[in-house]
XYZ file of C-alpha atoms in Angstrom:
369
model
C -33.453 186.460 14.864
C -32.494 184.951 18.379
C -28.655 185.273 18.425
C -28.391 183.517 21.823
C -27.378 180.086 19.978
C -24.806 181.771 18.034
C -23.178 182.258 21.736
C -24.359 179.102 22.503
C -22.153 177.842 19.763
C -19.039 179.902 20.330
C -18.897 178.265 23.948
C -19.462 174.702 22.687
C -16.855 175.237 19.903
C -14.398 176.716 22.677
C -14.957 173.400 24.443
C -14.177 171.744 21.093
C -11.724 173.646 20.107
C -9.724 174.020 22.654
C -9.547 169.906 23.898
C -9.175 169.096 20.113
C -5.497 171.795 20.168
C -4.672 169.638 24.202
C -5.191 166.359 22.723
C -3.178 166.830 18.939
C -0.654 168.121 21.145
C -0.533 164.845 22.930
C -0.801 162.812 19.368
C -3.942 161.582 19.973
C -6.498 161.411 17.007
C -9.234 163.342 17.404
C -12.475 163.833 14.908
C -12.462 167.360 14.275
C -16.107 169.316 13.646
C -16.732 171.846 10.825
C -19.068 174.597 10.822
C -22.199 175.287 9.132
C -22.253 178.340 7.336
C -25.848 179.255 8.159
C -25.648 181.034 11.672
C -28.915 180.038 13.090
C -27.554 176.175 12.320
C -25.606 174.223 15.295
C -22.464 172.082 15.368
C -22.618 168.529 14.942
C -20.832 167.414 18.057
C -18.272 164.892 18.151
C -16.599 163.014 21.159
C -13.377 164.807 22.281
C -11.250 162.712 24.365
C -11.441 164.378 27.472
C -14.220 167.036 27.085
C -16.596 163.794 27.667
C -18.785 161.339 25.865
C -20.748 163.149 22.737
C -24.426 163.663 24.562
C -27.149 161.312 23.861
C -29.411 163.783 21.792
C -26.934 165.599 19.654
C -27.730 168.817 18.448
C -29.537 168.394 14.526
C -29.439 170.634 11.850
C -32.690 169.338 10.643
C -35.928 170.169 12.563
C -37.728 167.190 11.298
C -35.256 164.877 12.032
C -35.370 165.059 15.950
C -38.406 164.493 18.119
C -37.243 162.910 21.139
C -36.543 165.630 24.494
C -33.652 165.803 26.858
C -35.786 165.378 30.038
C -37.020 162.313 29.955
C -38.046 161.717 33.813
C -40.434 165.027 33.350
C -43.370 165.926 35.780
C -46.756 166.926 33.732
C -47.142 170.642 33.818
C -43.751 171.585 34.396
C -42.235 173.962 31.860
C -38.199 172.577 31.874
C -36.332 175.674 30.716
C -32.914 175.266 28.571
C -30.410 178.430 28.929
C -27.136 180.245 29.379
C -25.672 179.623 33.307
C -25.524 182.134 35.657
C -23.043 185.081 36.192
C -22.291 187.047 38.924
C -23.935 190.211 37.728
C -26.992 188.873 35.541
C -28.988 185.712 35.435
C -28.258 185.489 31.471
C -25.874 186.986 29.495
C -28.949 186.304 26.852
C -31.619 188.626 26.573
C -33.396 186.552 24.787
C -33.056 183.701 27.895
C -33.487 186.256 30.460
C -37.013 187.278 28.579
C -38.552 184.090 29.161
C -37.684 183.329 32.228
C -38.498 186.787 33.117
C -42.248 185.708 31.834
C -42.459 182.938 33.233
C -41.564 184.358 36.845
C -44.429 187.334 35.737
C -47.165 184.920 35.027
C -46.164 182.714 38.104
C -45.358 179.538 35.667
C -43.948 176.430 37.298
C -40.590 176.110 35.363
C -37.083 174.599 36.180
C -33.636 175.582 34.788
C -32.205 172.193 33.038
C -28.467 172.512 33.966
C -26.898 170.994 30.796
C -23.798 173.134 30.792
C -24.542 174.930 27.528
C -23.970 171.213 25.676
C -27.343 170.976 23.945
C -29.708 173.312 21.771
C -33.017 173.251 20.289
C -33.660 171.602 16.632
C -33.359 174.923 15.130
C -29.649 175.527 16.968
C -30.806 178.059 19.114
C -31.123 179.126 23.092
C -33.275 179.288 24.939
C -35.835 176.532 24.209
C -38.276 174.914 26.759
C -39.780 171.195 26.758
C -43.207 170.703 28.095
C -44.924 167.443 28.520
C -42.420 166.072 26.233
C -42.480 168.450 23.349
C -39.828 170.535 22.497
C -40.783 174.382 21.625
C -38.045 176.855 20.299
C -37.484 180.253 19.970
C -38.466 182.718 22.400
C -41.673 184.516 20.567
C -42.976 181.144 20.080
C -41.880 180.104 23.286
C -44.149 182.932 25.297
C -46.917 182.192 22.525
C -47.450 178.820 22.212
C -46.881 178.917 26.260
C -49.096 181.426 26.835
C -51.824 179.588 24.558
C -51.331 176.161 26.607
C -52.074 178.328 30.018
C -54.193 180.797 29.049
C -52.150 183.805 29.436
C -51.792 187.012 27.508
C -50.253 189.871 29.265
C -51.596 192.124 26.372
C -54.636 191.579 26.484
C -56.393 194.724 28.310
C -54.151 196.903 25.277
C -55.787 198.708 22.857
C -55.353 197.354 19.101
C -53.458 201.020 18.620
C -51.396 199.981 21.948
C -50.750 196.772 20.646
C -49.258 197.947 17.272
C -46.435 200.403 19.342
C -45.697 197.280 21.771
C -44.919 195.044 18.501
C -42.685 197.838 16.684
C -40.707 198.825 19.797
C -40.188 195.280 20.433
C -39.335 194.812 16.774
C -36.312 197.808 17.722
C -35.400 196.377 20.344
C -34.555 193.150 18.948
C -33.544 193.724 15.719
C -31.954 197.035 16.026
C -30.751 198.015 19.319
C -29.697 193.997 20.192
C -27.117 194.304 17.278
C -25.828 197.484 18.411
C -25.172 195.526 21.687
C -24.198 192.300 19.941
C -21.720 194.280 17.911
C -19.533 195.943 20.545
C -19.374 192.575 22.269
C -17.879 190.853 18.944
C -15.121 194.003 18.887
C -14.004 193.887 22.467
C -15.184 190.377 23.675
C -12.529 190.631 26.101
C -14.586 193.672 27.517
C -17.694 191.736 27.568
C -16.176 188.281 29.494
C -14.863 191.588 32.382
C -17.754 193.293 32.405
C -20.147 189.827 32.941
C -17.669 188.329 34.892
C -18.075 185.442 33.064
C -16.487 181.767 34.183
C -16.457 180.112 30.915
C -15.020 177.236 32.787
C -17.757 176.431 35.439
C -20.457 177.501 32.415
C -19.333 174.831 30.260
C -18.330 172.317 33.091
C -14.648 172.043 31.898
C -11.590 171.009 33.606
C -9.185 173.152 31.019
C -7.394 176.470 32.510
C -9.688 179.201 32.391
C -7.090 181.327 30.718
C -6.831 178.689 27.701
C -10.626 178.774 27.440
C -11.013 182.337 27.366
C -8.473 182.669 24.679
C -10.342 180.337 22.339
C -13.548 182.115 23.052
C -12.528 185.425 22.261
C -10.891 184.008 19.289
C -14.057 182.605 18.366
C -16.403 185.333 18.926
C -14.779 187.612 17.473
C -15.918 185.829 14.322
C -19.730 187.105 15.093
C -18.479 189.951 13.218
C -19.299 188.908 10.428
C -23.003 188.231 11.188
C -22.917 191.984 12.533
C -21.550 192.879 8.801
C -23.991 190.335 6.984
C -26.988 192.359 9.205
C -26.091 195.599 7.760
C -25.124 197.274 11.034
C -21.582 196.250 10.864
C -20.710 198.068 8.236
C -20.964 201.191 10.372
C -17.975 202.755 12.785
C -18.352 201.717 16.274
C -19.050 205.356 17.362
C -22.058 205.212 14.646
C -23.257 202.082 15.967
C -23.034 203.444 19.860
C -25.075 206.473 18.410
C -28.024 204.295 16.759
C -28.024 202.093 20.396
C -28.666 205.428 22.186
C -31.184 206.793 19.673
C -33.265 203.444 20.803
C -32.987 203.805 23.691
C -33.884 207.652 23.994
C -36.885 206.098 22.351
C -37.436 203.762 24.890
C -37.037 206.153 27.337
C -39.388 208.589 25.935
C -42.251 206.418 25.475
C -41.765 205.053 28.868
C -42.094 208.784 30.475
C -42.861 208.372 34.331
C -45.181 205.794 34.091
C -44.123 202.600 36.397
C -44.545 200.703 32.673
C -44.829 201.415 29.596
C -49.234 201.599 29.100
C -49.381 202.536 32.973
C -49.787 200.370 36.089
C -49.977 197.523 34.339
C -46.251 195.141 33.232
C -46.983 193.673 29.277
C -44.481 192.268 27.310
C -42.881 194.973 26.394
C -42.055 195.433 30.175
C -40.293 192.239 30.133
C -38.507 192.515 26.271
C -37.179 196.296 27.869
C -36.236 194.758 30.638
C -34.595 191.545 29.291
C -32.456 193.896 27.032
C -31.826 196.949 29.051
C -30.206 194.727 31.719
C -28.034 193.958 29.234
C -26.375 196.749 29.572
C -27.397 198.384 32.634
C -26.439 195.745 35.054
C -22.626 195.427 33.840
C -19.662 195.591 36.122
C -19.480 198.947 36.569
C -16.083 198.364 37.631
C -15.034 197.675 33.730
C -15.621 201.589 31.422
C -18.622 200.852 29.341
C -19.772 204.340 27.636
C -22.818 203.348 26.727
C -23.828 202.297 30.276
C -22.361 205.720 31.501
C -24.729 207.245 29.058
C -27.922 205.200 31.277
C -26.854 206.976 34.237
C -27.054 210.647 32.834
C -29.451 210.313 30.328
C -32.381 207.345 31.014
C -32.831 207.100 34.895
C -36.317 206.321 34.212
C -35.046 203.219 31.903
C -32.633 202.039 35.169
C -35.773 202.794 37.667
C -38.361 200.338 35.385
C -35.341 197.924 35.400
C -35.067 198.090 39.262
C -38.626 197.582 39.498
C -39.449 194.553 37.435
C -35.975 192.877 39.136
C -37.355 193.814 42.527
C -40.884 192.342 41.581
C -39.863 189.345 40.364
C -36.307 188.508 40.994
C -35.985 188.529 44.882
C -33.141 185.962 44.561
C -31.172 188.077 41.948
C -28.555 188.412 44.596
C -28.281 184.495 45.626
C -28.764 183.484 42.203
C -25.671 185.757 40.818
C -23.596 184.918 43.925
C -24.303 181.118 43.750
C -25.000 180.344 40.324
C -27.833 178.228 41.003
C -30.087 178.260 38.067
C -33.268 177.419 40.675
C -33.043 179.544 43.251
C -36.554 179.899 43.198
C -37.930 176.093 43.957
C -37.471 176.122 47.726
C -34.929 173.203 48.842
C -35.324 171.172 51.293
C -34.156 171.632 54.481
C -30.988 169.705 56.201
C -33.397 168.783 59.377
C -36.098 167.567 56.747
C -33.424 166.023 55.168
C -31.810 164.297 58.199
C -35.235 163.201 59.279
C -35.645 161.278 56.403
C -32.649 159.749 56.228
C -33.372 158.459 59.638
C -36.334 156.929 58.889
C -35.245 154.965 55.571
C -32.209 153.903 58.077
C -35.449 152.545 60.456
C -37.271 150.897 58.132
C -34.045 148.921 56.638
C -32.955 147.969 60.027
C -36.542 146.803 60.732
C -36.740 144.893 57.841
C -33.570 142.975 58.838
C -34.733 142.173 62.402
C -38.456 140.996 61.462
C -38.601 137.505 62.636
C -39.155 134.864 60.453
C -37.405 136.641 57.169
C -34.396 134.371 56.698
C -36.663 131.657 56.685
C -39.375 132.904 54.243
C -36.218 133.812 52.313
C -35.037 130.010 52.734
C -37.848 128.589 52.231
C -38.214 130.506 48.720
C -34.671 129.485 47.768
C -36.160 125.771 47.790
């Protein structure tokens, strides 16, 4: 189950939420939204007097009834990648994000962050999702396989059909069981989790409301992913039991890993990059905020923080510019302000030529009769 568009929803329904309370206050009518009950289903979005106009491809509850893609000025071959922003200590506050990106950076992928300000998600309500070549894929399994069958790529494919079964039940853990361990202490203490990410919920969301009004709402509303926690089973536990089965995973983890670079040797697979897009999770946190079971990393699975270190060293040399600017593309280069200049010069040429070639206001005269 990819919980990222459950978050995805508790920021759009902050944005919601919160401009529908400014603008009742100020008796203007507003269309309120209701929620589905299913969580994997999105929010019909309305228009909300100031949050902006409702976006052109709404989210749909139905996966039939969409077929039409975001990016419509695409370039053939690119893979256009739809996520959380940045914050200032991790690209994605997803793991589920964070692993395909993560992929695509392994496998050297073209690919470009869409910055849509969390307003849109895939047909089946969820983050991330990619389009490529105008098709919409979802999920981020079916993401990496449907990717990797268009390109070629397997990352598994020198394992062992023994090797192969471990990588799919340790990724199976790590998803389904140690994620809601993670996913549950963040629904107790969201106000722990917005410290320890350093989240902006303002700049992620592109709104002009305070930032203390925002968080508010967002807490408010996260705190409802309880119930999803409870619904999963894992909720019905005490949060000390729940910190207890997170660390039994991940003294798993960190057995099976051992002091090999990854986990079947010298060579990264996918479970290198679902480990790592989970791990961070927790590893990378402000350490200035107390977060036990991060403490725990640091005594216990220094061979868990090393493999993180690695991959992010390997494939995310622009961590630090990404987390300090925010830009969700650090990787394409930019162009540079003399290339820039350069050109701007020469388009400034050719217009002035074009308006000093002799004999134009008369072709143009001539025409007019």
């Amino acid at each position: 189950i990819n919980m990222a568009g459950d978050e995805a929803q508790v920021l759009t329904e902050t944005r919601e939420n919160v401009t529908t309370t400014i603008v009742t206050t100020t008796t203007t009518t507003v269309t309120e939204t209701s929620e589905e009950p299913e969580a994997a289903k999105a929010l019909e979005e309305t228009p909300m007097g100031n949050s902006g106009a409702r976006p052109t491809s709404p989210v749909s509850t139905s996966q039939e009834s969409r077929t039409d893609v975001h990016k419509l000025d695409y370039e053939k071959d690119i893979v256009y990648l739809y996520q959380f922003s940045r914050t200032p200590v991790i690209p994605s506050v997803s793991p589920f994000c964070l692993k395909v990106e993560t992929w695509l950076r392994v496998l050297g992928i073209k690919y470009e962050n869409v910055d849509h300000k969390i307003k849109f998600r895939s047909k089946k309500g969820q983050l991330p999702f990619i389009e490529y070549n105008g098709e919409e894929i979802a999920d981020s399994a079916i993401i990496i396989k449907e990717l990797g069958l268009k390109f070629g790529k397997d990352l598994d494919e020198f394992l062992t059909p023994e090797q192969k079964v471990i990588s799919h039940m340790t990724m199976a853990m790590i998803e389904n069981h140690l994620f809601w361990c993670v996913y549950s202490q963040r629904t107790r203490n969201p106000g722990q989790f917005l410290k320890m990410s350093k989240m902006n919920i303002q700049q992620m969301i592109g709104s002009k409301i305070p930032a203390g009004l925002l968080n508010l709402f967002f807490k408010m509303k996260f705190k409802q992913g309880a119930k999803r926690v409870r619904a999963h089973g894992i909720g019905v536990h005490k949060p000390e039991e729940i910190e207890e089965f997170a660390r039994s995973d991940l003294k798993d983890l960190s057995t099976l890993l051992g002091d090999k670079p990854f986990y079947f040797g010298e060579k990264l697979t996918l479970l290198d990059i679902v480990s790592f897009s989970f791990t961070t999770q927790i590893i990378y946190m402000d350490s200035g905020v107390p977060y036990p079971l991060r403490e725990w990393f640091e005594e216990n699975a220094k061979n868990l923080i090393a493999h993180c270190n690695r991959i992010k060293e390997r494939y995310y040399p622009d961590w630090d510019e990404m987390c300090k600017t925010m830009d969700l593309n650090t990787h394409i280069p930019k162009p540079k302000p003399e290339e820039n200049d350069k050109a701007k010069e020469v388009t400034e040429e050719v217009k002035e030529e074009e308006k000093s070639e002799p004999g134009a206001n008369h072709a143009e005269e001539k025409a007019d009769e």
